[in-house]
Amino acid sequence: MARDRMIRKKFWDDRKLAKVSRDSRLTFIGIWNLADDLGIVVADHIFLKSKVYPFDNIPVQAFDKWLGELKSHGFIKEFVYGGDIFYFLPNFKKHQTINRPNYDDLNIIKEIAEKIIDSLTDQSVNIHGSISDQSVKNHDGISDGSVPKEEIEYKKESKEEEEEEETASPSSLFGDSTVKHIDDLMPDCLKDRVYYVEHICRQLKITPESVPKYLEDFNSYLKSTAVTMKTVKDYRVHSQNWIRKKVEREGQNNKPEQQSLYKKADASRYQ
């Protein structure tokens, strides 16, 4: 949901902002309105373009270029969570005064988002790739060209700090590499109320009661493709993406029925 945001007068003569194009600066302002109250927004370029420039026929390639300028100059930071790509605005809290933040309408559960933000804003962090347990463990062997640009990886100053963070962060946050049968993975996900069930309900706007049925359908789909074993991490990411697509299809199928109901309601007003 779009929100009203403040544009400070210093924005217009900021020398750092002068390094990016005018269109990038305007896009940056638009992203403020679309970000949640923690400064996080889903990095769906088609969605963002449709919201920031609803009346302009702008090629996606041009919009991608503007976002690329913002990323290269540090105005937005990209990270991956739950199989989705997000942008974080590092100076969001510095420039936006929010008296009553709405933590019920966040892109990521507050507790998880704050951990990610702390990592993104840590001065000792060296950004390279994706947020994952495995990427942190392997940080010693990372080079700039060894990981995709879409992902972010955190390089800690010491092995002790890395192990301490892994202990503090629940493994269910991102999943692990343990291989299990999908019939065992499903109840594990359902038991994880905070980091799986509540997260997926918040993201997809579905009820907790509907999650078991979606997972049953997902497991049936996997078995139909002869897949019965998955890692915990892969199962979580794959199931969320699969359920998202199913929810979207269900929404599309319900549109004609909803439109019919609206027409009947409008007609009844004039009878």
Coordinates of C-alpha atoms in Angstrom, one line a residue:
M1 CA 0.0 0.0 0.0
A2 CA 1.4 3.4 -1.0
R3 CA 2.2 5.9 1.8
D4 CA 2.8 9.6 2.1
R5 CA 6.5 10.4 2.5
M6 CA 8.5 13.6 3.2
I7 CA 10.9 15.2 0.7
R8 CA 13.4 17.3 2.6
K9 CA 14.7 20.5 1.0
K10 CA 18.3 19.1 1.0
F11 CA 17.3 16.5 -1.5
W12 CA 17.4 18.9 -4.4
D13 CA 21.0 20.0 -4.0
D14 CA 22.4 16.8 -2.6
R15 CA 25.7 16.3 -4.5
K16 CA 25.6 12.6 -4.2
L17 CA 22.2 12.5 -5.8
A18 CA 23.5 14.7 -8.6
K19 CA 25.6 11.7 -9.7
V20 CA 22.5 9.9 -10.9
S21 CA 20.1 10.9 -13.7
R22 CA 17.0 13.0 -13.2
D23 CA 14.8 10.0 -14.0
S24 CA 16.6 7.9 -11.3
R25 CA 16.0 10.6 -8.8
L26 CA 12.3 10.7 -9.6
T27 CA 12.1 6.9 -9.4
F28 CA 13.9 7.1 -6.0
I29 CA 11.2 9.4 -4.6
G30 CA 8.5 7.0 -6.0
I31 CA 10.1 4.1 -4.2
W32 CA 9.8 5.9 -0.9
N33 CA 6.0 5.9 -1.3
L34 CA 5.9 2.2 -2.1
A35 CA 8.3 1.1 0.7
D36 CA 6.9 -0.2 4.0
D37 CA 7.6 1.6 7.3
L38 CA 11.0 -0.1 7.7
G39 CA 12.1 1.1 4.3
I40 CA 11.7 -2.2 2.4
V41 CA 10.0 -2.7 -0.9
V42 CA 9.6 -5.7 -3.2
A43 CA 12.0 -5.4 -6.1
D44 CA 9.5 -6.3 -8.8
H45 CA 10.5 -3.9 -11.6
I46 CA 7.2 -4.3 -13.5
F47 CA 5.1 -3.6 -10.4
L48 CA 7.3 -0.7 -9.4
K49 CA 7.2 0.9 -12.8
S50 CA 3.4 0.6 -13.0
K51 CA 3.0 2.4 -9.7
V52 CA 5.6 5.1 -10.1
Y53 CA 4.8 5.8 -13.8
P54 CA 1.2 4.7 -14.3
F55 CA 0.6 7.1 -17.2
D56 CA 3.9 6.8 -19.0
N57 CA 4.9 4.2 -21.6
I58 CA 8.4 3.6 -20.3
P59 CA 10.4 0.6 -21.5
V60 CA 11.3 -1.9 -18.7
Q61 CA 14.9 -1.7 -19.9
A62 CA 15.0 2.1 -19.1
F63 CA 13.4 1.6 -15.7
D64 CA 15.9 -1.2 -14.9
K65 CA 18.7 1.2 -15.8
W66 CA 17.4 3.9 -13.4
L67 CA 17.2 1.4 -10.6
G68 CA 20.7 0.2 -11.5
E69 CA 22.0 3.7 -11.0
L70 CA 20.4 3.9 -7.6
K71 CA 21.9 0.6 -6.6
S72 CA 25.4 1.4 -7.9
H73 CA 25.5 4.6 -5.8
G74 CA 24.1 3.0 -2.6
F75 CA 20.7 4.7 -2.5
I76 CA 19.0 1.3 -2.5
K77 CA 20.4 -2.1 -1.4
E78 CA 19.2 -5.4 -2.8
F79 CA 18.8 -8.6 -0.8
V80 CA 17.0 -12.0 -1.2
Y81 CA 14.7 -13.5 1.4
G82 CA 12.3 -16.4 1.1
G83 CA 13.1 -16.7 -2.6
D84 CA 12.0 -13.0 -3.3
I85 CA 14.2 -10.0 -4.1
F86 CA 13.7 -6.9 -2.1
Y87 CA 15.2 -3.3 -1.9
F88 CA 16.1 -1.6 1.3
L89 CA 16.5 2.2 1.6
P90 CA 19.6 2.7 3.9
N91 CA 18.7 6.3 4.8
F92 CA 15.0 5.8 5.0
K93 CA 14.7 6.3 8.8
K94 CA 17.1 9.2 8.7
H95 CA 14.9 11.2 6.4
Q96 CA 11.4 9.9 7.1
T97 CA 9.6 10.7 10.4
I98 CA 6.9 8.1 11.1
N99 CA 4.9 8.8 14.2
R100 CA 2.8 5.7 14.1
P101 CA 4.6 3.0 12.1
N102 CA 2.3 0.3 10.7
Y103 CA 4.1 -3.0 11.5
D104 CA 1.1 -5.0 10.5
D105 CA 1.7 -4.2 6.9
L106 CA 5.3 -5.1 6.3
N107 CA 6.8 -6.9 3.4
I108 CA 8.8 -9.1 5.9
I109 CA 8.0 -10.0 9.5
K110 CA 9.4 -7.2 11.7
E111 CA 11.7 -9.4 13.7
I112 CA 13.3 -10.9 10.6
A113 CA 13.4 -7.6 8.7
E114 CA 15.3 -5.9 11.6
K115 CA 17.9 -8.7 11.5
I116 CA 18.4 -8.2 7.8
I117 CA 18.5 -4.4 8.1
D118 CA 21.2 -4.7 10.9
S119 CA 23.3 -6.8 8.6
L120 CA 22.8 -4.4 5.7
T121 CA 23.8 -1.3 7.7
D122 CA 26.7 -2.9 9.6
Q123 CA 29.8 -1.0 8.6
S124 CA 31.9 -4.2 8.8
V125 CA 29.8 -6.0 6.2
N126 CA 31.2 -6.5 2.8
I127 CA 28.3 -6.9 0.3
H128 CA 28.7 -9.6 -2.4
G129 CA 25.8 -12.1 -2.7
S130 CA 22.8 -13.8 -1.0
I131 CA 21.6 -14.0 2.6
S132 CA 21.9 -17.6 3.5
D133 CA 23.6 -19.8 6.0
Q134 CA 25.8 -21.4 3.4
S135 CA 26.9 -18.1 1.9
V136 CA 28.1 -16.9 5.3
K137 CA 30.0 -20.2 6.0
N138 CA 31.8 -19.9 2.6
H139 CA 32.7 -16.2 2.8
D140 CA 36.5 -16.8 2.9
G141 CA 36.4 -18.0 -0.7
I142 CA 34.3 -15.4 -2.2
S143 CA 35.3 -13.0 -5.0
D144 CA 33.4 -10.3 -6.7
G145 CA 32.7 -12.5 -9.7
S146 CA 31.8 -15.7 -7.8
V147 CA 28.2 -14.9 -7.0
P148 CA 25.2 -13.5 -8.9
K149 CA 24.6 -9.7 -8.7
E150 CA 21.0 -10.2 -7.6
E151 CA 22.1 -11.7 -4.2
I152 CA 23.8 -10.3 -1.2
E153 CA 26.3 -12.0 1.0
Y154 CA 27.7 -10.9 4.3
K155 CA 31.4 -11.2 5.1
K156 CA 32.0 -11.0 8.9
E157 CA 35.3 -9.7 10.4
S158 CA 35.9 -12.9 12.3
K159 CA 34.9 -16.6 12.5
E160 CA 33.7 -16.0 16.1
E161 CA 31.2 -13.3 15.0
E162 CA 29.9 -15.6 12.3
E163 CA 29.3 -18.5 14.6
E164 CA 27.7 -16.2 17.2
E165 CA 25.3 -14.8 14.6
E166 CA 24.3 -18.3 13.4
T167 CA 23.5 -19.3 17.0
A168 CA 21.4 -16.1 17.5
S169 CA 19.5 -16.5 14.3
P170 CA 17.1 -19.5 14.1
S171 CA 17.9 -21.9 11.4
S172 CA 14.3 -21.7 10.3
L173 CA 14.9 -18.1 9.2
F174 CA 16.4 -19.2 5.9
G175 CA 16.3 -23.0 6.1
D176 CA 19.2 -25.4 5.9
S177 CA 20.7 -28.0 3.6
T178 CA 19.3 -31.1 5.4
V179 CA 17.7 -33.4 3.0
K180 CA 14.3 -34.9 4.1
H181 CA 11.3 -36.5 2.6
I182 CA 8.6 -34.0 1.6
D183 CA 6.0 -35.7 3.8
D184 CA 8.3 -34.9 6.8
L185 CA 9.1 -31.3 5.6
M186 CA 5.4 -30.3 5.5
P187 CA 4.7 -30.8 9.2
D188 CA 8.0 -29.1 10.0
C189 CA 6.9 -26.0 8.1
L190 CA 3.5 -26.0 9.8
K191 CA 5.1 -26.1 13.2
D192 CA 7.1 -23.1 12.4
R193 CA 4.4 -20.6 13.1
V194 CA 6.5 -17.4 13.0
Y195 CA 9.0 -17.9 10.3
Y196 CA 6.9 -19.9 7.8
V197 CA 3.2 -19.8 8.4
E198 CA 2.8 -16.2 9.6
H199 CA 5.3 -15.0 7.0
I200 CA 3.6 -16.7 4.1
C201 CA 0.2 -15.5 5.3
R202 CA 1.4 -12.0 5.5
Q203 CA 3.0 -12.1 2.1
L204 CA 0.2 -13.8 0.2
K205 CA -2.8 -12.4 2.3
I206 CA -4.1 -15.9 3.1
T207 CA -5.3 -17.4 6.3
P208 CA -3.3 -19.8 8.5
E209 CA -6.1 -22.4 8.1
S210 CA -5.5 -22.5 4.4
V211 CA -1.8 -23.2 4.5
P212 CA -2.0 -27.0 5.3
K213 CA -4.2 -27.5 2.2
Y214 CA -1.9 -25.5 0.0
L215 CA 1.1 -27.6 1.2
E216 CA -0.8 -30.8 0.6
D217 CA -1.4 -29.7 -3.0
F218 CA 2.2 -28.7 -3.3
N219 CA 3.4 -32.1 -2.1
S220 CA 1.0 -33.8 -4.5
Y221 CA 2.5 -31.7 -7.3
L222 CA 6.0 -32.7 -6.3
K223 CA 5.1 -36.4 -6.2
S224 CA 3.5 -36.1 -9.7
T225 CA 7.0 -35.0 -10.9
A226 CA 8.7 -37.9 -9.1
V227 CA 10.2 -35.6 -6.5
T228 CA 10.1 -36.9 -2.9
M229 CA 13.3 -35.6 -1.3
K230 CA 14.3 -31.9 -0.8
T231 CA 16.5 -29.9 1.4
V232 CA 14.7 -27.8 4.1
K233 CA 15.7 -24.6 2.4
D234 CA 14.7 -25.6 -1.1
Y235 CA 11.3 -26.9 0.2
R236 CA 10.5 -23.7 2.0
V237 CA 11.5 -21.5 -1.0
H238 CA 9.9 -23.7 -3.6
S239 CA 6.6 -24.1 -1.6
Q240 CA 6.2 -20.4 -1.1
N241 CA 6.7 -19.6 -4.7
W242 CA 4.4 -22.4 -5.8
I243 CA 1.7 -21.3 -3.4
R244 CA 2.1 -17.7 -4.5
K245 CA 1.4 -18.7 -8.1
K246 CA -1.6 -20.8 -7.1
V247 CA -3.0 -17.9 -5.1
E248 CA -2.5 -15.6 -8.1
R249 CA -4.3 -18.0 -10.4
E250 CA -7.2 -18.4 -8.0
G251 CA -7.4 -14.6 -7.8
Q252 CA -7.6 -14.4 -11.6
N253 CA -10.3 -17.1 -11.8
N254 CA -12.4 -15.2 -9.2
K255 CA -12.3 -11.9 -11.0
P256 CA -15.2 -12.6 -13.5
E257 CA -17.3 -13.7 -10.6
Q258 CA -16.4 -10.6 -8.5
Q259 CA -17.1 -8.3 -11.5
S260 CA -20.5 -9.9 -11.9
L261 CA -21.3 -9.3 -8.3
Y262 CA -20.3 -5.7 -8.6
K263 CA -22.5 -5.2 -11.7
K264 CA -25.5 -6.7 -9.8
A265 CA -24.8 -4.5 -6.8
D266 CA -24.7 -1.4 -9.1
A267 CA -27.8 -2.4 -10.9
S268 CA -29.7 -2.9 -7.6
R269 CA -29.0 0.7 -6.6
Y270 CA -31.2 2.0 -9.4
Q271 CA -34.1 -0.4 -9.1

